[in-house]
């Protein structure tokens, strides 16, 4: 399996370069477990699927801590058949996701409840794409069932779901949605935006 | 069929509110054909699938014209089985996309060649997701074949493809990728970032 993300950080500030350079130091603890490459559009993280959202959470909280309106956008993927297997993508937690939907929903809710609080409010919007399966809408509806009970569900929108709350449980909810829905070895993609300090937040 | 996009504009500037408010005037000509709704994360455009990328192009060129580093991020979708059909989503151009891959590739290349030039250089990065089909990788590889001959292909990256060039042919290429690949009535999603005036552009 191959798993990773293309991650971009958008500080709505004249000092966006400084904010980005400072924030990416939050990725330092993850460097031993990830391959990280940057160009002018995004930063590639390749590594354990269960560490992707904690890494993005720490990056985003670091960028938004000092008050600017910031957005993190990411394209997250696991199991893409066009990518070679890579040992770096072995999950750190030894977990079995090959279970019926109701059990996966219960386990996901438990993980969100155990998530640490970060002290940063965020709004997130994402779409989950289980690819190559004949039952992709079943997995999407199962995931939505989990989201509605996650404690950070805000609302369903066209093409996506919106979450709101502390960055800790919000990123934990996103991680569970990504890991536990869609076939365990299947191709799953997730399209994500997370926003903090928006002047128009409701 | 239901088609539309959740679109966000990120000007990396202290004056991001002013830049956004000025730029969205570029959507005025599209208002009669689209349903448009905005919240703190994104603006929803629902309307004809073949008008989505021209609308996003005009919005983005308007925002980036005065020099700030700007990014447009969008989640674009057609044929989602969870959404009701909507007459507003009827394509304006009367086109038939139910053809073999080589013919679709040739037609897409013709459309890109005919695209107007906008005088704004951009870099774009996107992922195409044909959902619910057993052959999603065939359609993705067919689309990549088109992209490589589009004249704005930059490179393949993990999880996505990068384009670079004038905003006109770049957005035309994105539109063709979205309209002509994946089953004509199938569920297709596209995850997009477009960047202009980046200080780190190569």
Coordinates of C-alpha atoms in Angstrom, one line a residue, chain A residues 85-168:
Chain A
X85 CA 4.0 -0.3 -2.4
X86 CA 6.3 1.4 0.0
X87 CA 7.4 0.0 3.4
X88 CA 7.4 3.6 4.8
X89 CA 3.6 3.5 4.5
X90 CA 3.1 0.7 7.0
X91 CA 0.6 1.9 9.7
X92 CA 2.3 2.5 13.1
X93 CA -0.8 1.2 15.0
X94 CA -1.5 -2.4 14.3
X95 CA -5.2 -2.2 13.5
X96 CA -7.7 -4.3 11.5
X97 CA -10.2 -2.3 9.5
X98 CA -11.7 -5.3 7.8
X99 CA -14.9 -5.3 9.8
X100 CA -18.7 -4.6 9.2
X101 CA -19.7 -1.0 8.9
X102 CA -21.4 -0.7 12.4
X103 CA -18.2 -1.9 14.2
X104 CA -16.1 0.5 12.2
X105 CA -18.4 3.4 13.1
X106 CA -18.2 2.5 16.8
X107 CA -14.4 2.2 16.7
X108 CA -14.1 5.5 14.9
X109 CA -16.2 7.3 17.5
X110 CA -14.0 5.9 20.3
X111 CA -10.9 7.2 18.6
X112 CA -12.4 10.7 18.3
X113 CA -13.4 10.7 21.9
X114 CA -9.8 9.9 22.9
X115 CA -8.3 12.7 20.8
X116 CA -6.3 15.4 22.5
X117 CA -7.6 18.9 22.6
X118 CA -5.4 21.5 20.9
X119 CA -7.0 24.8 22.0
X120 CA -7.5 26.0 18.4
X121 CA -11.0 26.2 16.8
X122 CA -11.2 25.2 13.2
X123 CA -13.8 24.6 10.5
X124 CA -13.1 21.8 8.0
X125 CA -14.8 20.7 4.8
X126 CA -14.0 17.5 3.0
X127 CA -15.0 14.9 0.5
X128 CA -14.2 11.2 0.8
X129 CA -13.8 9.2 -2.4
X130 CA -13.7 5.4 -2.2
X131 CA -12.5 4.5 -5.7
X132 CA -12.9 1.4 -7.9
X133 CA -15.6 -0.2 -5.8
X134 CA -19.2 -1.0 -6.8
X135 CA -20.4 0.1 -3.4
X136 CA -18.8 3.5 -3.0
X137 CA -22.1 5.2 -1.9
X138 CA -22.6 2.6 0.9
X139 CA -19.2 3.4 2.3
X140 CA -19.9 7.2 2.0
X141 CA -23.2 6.9 3.8
X142 CA -21.6 4.7 6.5
X143 CA -19.0 7.4 7.0
X144 CA -21.6 10.2 7.1
X145 CA -23.4 8.1 9.9
X146 CA -20.1 8.2 11.9
X147 CA -19.6 11.9 11.2
X148 CA -23.1 12.9 12.5
X149 CA -22.2 11.3 15.9
X150 CA -18.6 12.6 16.0
X151 CA -19.4 15.7 18.1
X152 CA -17.8 17.9 15.5
X153 CA -20.3 17.5 12.7
X154 CA -21.5 20.9 11.4
X155 CA -23.6 20.2 8.3
X156 CA -23.8 18.4 5.0
X157 CA -23.2 20.6 2.0
X158 CA -23.2 19.8 -1.7
X159 CA -20.3 17.6 -2.6
X160 CA -18.8 17.6 0.9
X161 CA -19.3 17.6 4.7
X162 CA -18.4 20.4 7.1
X163 CA -17.0 19.9 10.6
X164 CA -16.4 22.5 13.3
X165 CA -14.7 22.3 16.7
X166 CA -11.3 22.0 18.3
X167 CA -8.5 21.0 15.9
X168 CA -7.8 17.8 18.0

